[in-house]
CSV table of C-alpha atoms in Angstrom, one decimal:
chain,number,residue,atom,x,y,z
A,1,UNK,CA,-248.0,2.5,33.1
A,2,UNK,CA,-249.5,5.9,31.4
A,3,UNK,CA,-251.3,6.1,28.2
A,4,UNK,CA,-250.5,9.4,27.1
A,5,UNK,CA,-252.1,11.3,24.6
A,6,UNK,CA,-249.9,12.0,21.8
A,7,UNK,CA,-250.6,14.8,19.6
A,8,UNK,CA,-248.5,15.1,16.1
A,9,UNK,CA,-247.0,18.2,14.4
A,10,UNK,CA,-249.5,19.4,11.6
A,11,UNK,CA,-249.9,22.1,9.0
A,12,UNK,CA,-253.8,22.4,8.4
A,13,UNK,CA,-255.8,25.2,7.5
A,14,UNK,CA,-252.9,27.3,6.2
A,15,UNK,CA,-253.8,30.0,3.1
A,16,UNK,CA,-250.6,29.3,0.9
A,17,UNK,CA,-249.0,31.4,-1.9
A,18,UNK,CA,-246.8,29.7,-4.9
A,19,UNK,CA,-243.6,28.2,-3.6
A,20,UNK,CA,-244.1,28.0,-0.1
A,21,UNK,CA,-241.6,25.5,1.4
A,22,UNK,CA,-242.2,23.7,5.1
A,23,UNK,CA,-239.8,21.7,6.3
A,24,UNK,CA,-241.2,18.8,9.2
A,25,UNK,CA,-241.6,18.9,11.8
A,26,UNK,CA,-243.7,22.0,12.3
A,27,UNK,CA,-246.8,23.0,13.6
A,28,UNK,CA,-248.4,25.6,11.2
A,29,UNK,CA,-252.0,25.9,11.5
A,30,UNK,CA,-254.7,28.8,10.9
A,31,UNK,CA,-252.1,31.6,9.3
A,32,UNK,CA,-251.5,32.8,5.7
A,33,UNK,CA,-248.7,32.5,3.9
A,34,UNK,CA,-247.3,35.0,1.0
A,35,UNK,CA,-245.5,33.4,-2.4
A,36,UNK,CA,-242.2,31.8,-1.6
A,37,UNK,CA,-242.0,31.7,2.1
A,38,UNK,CA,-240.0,29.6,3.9
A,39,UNK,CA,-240.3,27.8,7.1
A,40,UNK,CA,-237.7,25.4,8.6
A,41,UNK,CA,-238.4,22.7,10.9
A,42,UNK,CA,-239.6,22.9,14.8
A,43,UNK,CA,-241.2,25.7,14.0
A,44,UNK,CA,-244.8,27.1,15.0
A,45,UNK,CA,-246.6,29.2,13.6
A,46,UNK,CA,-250.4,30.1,15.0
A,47,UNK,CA,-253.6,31.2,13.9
A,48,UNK,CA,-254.6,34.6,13.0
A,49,UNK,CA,-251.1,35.4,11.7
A,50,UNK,CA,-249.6,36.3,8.2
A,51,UNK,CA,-246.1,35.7,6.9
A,52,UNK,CA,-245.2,38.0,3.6
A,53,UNK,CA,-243.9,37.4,0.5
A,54,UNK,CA,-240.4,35.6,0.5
A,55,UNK,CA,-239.8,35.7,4.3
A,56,UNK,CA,-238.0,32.9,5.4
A,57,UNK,CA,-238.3,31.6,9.3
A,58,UNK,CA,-235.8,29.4,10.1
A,59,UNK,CA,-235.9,26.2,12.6
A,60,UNK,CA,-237.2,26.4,16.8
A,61,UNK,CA,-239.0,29.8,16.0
A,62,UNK,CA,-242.6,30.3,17.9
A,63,UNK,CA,-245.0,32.8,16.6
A,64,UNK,CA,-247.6,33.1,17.9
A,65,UNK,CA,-251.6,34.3,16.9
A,66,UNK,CA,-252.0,38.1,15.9
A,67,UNK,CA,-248.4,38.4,14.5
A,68,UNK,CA,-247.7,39.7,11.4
A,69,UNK,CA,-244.4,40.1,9.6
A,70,UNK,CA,-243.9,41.1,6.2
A,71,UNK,CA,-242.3,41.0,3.1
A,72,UNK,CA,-238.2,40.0,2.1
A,73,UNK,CA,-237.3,39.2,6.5
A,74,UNK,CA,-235.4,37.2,7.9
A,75,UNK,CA,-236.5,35.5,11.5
A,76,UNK,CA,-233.3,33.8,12.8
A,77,UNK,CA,-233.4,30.4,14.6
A,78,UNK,CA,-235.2,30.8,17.8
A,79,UNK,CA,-237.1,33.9,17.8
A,80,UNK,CA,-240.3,33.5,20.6
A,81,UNK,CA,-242.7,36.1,20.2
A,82,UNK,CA,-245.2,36.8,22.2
A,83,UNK,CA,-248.7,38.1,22.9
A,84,UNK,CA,-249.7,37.8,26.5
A,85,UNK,CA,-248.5,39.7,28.7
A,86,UNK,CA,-249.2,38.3,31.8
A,87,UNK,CA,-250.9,41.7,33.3
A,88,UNK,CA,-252.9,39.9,35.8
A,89,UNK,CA,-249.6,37.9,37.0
A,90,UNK,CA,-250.8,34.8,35.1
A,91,UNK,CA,-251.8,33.5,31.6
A,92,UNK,CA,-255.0,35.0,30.3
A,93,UNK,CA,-257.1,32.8,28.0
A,94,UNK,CA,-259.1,36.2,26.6
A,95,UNK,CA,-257.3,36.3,22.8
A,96,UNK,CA,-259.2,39.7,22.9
A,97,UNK,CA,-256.7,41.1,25.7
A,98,UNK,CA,-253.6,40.0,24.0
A,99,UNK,CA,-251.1,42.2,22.3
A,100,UNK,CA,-250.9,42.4,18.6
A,101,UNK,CA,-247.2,42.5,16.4
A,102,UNK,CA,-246.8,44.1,14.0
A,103,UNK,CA,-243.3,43.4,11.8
A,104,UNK,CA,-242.8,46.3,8.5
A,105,UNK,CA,-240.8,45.1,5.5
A,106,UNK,CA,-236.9,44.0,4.4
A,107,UNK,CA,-236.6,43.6,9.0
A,108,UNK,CA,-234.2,41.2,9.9
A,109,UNK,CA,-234.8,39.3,13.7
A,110,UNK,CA,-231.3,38.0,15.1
A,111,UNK,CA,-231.6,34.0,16.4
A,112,UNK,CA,-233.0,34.1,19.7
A,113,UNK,CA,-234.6,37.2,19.8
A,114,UNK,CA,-237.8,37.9,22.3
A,115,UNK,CA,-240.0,40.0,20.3
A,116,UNK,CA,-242.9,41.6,22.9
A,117,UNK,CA,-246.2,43.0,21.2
A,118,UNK,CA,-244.8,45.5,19.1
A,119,UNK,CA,-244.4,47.6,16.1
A,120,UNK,CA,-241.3,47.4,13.7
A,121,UNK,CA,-240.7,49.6,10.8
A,122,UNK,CA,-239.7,49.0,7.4
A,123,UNK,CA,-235.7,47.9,7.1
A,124,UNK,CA,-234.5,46.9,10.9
A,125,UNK,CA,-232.3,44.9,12.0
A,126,UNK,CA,-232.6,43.5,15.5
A,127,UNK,CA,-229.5,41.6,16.9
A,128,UNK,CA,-229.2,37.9,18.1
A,129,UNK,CA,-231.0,37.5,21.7
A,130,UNK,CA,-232.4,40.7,22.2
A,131,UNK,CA,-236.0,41.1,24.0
A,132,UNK,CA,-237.6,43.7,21.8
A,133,UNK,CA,-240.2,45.8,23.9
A,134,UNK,CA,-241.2,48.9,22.6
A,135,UNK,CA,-242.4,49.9,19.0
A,136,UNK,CA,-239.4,50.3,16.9
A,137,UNK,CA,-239.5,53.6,14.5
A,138,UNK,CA,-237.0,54.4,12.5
A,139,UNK,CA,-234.7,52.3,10.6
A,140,UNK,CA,-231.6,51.2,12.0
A,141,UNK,CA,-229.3,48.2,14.3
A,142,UNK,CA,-231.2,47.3,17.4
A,143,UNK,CA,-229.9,45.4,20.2
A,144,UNK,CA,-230.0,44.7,23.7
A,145,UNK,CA,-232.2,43.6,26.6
A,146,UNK,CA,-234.1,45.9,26.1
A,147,UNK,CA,-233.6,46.6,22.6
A,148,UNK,CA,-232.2,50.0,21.6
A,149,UNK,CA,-230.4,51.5,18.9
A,150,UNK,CA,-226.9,51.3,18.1
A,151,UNK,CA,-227.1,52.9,14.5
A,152,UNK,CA,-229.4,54.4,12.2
A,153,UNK,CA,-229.5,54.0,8.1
């Protein structure tokens, strides 16, 4: 018989604003979070990352360290995003080599959307499951594996 180490969902160390709202299960630890964002359950959310101000993340999202997404999104159910790479062919440990995100305001991220270290501007909209993978400019619909546009505001 195994004795297994269990290790419980927790929101520790998290800089909150007024009205923030996070629904258990989730595993929130080490980030910042504006006024009146909201965060659904079976989510993570990692160190070294800020959410703006009324940004909601709804439930089985990952986010992971050095992301930052601002103010008035929407982050559909299972969006991963992600900060290593995997240059070397495996994981690497160094949080110095990983990639930074960087999400602009009023951006909307489709449910089960792969978003790579990246740049997104202000007022995008990126459609359900596509793998974003390259800095994202002007405004418009973006969708696809990879990403691209189908129409500009």
């Amino acid at each position: 018989m195994c004795s297994p180490r269990i290790l419980k969902a927790r929101i520790v160390d998290v800089d909150c604003g007024d009205n923030v709202t996070i629904v258990e299960p989730s595993n929130v630890y080490g980030c910042s979070l504006a006024d009146d964002v909201f965060v659904g359950p079976f989510v993570e959310i990692q160190k070294n990352t800020s959410i703006g101000f009324r940004t909601k993340i709804q439930s089985h999202t990952f986010i992971c360290e050095f992301v930052k997404i601002g103010s008035d999104c929407f982050v559909g159910h299972g969006v991963m995003f992600a900060n290593d790479l995997f240059k070397d062919g495996k994981p690497n440990a160094n949080p110095d080599s990983w990639g930074r995100t960087q999400i602009g305001d009023n951006v909307t991220i489709g449910s089960n959307a792969t978003v790579l270290p990246v740049s997104i501007c202000d007022g995008v909209v990126i459609g359900a499951g596509s793998v974003v993978t390259k800095d994202i400019t002007e405004k418009g619909v973006y969708a696809g594996n990879p990403a691209r546009i189908l129409r500009r505001f």
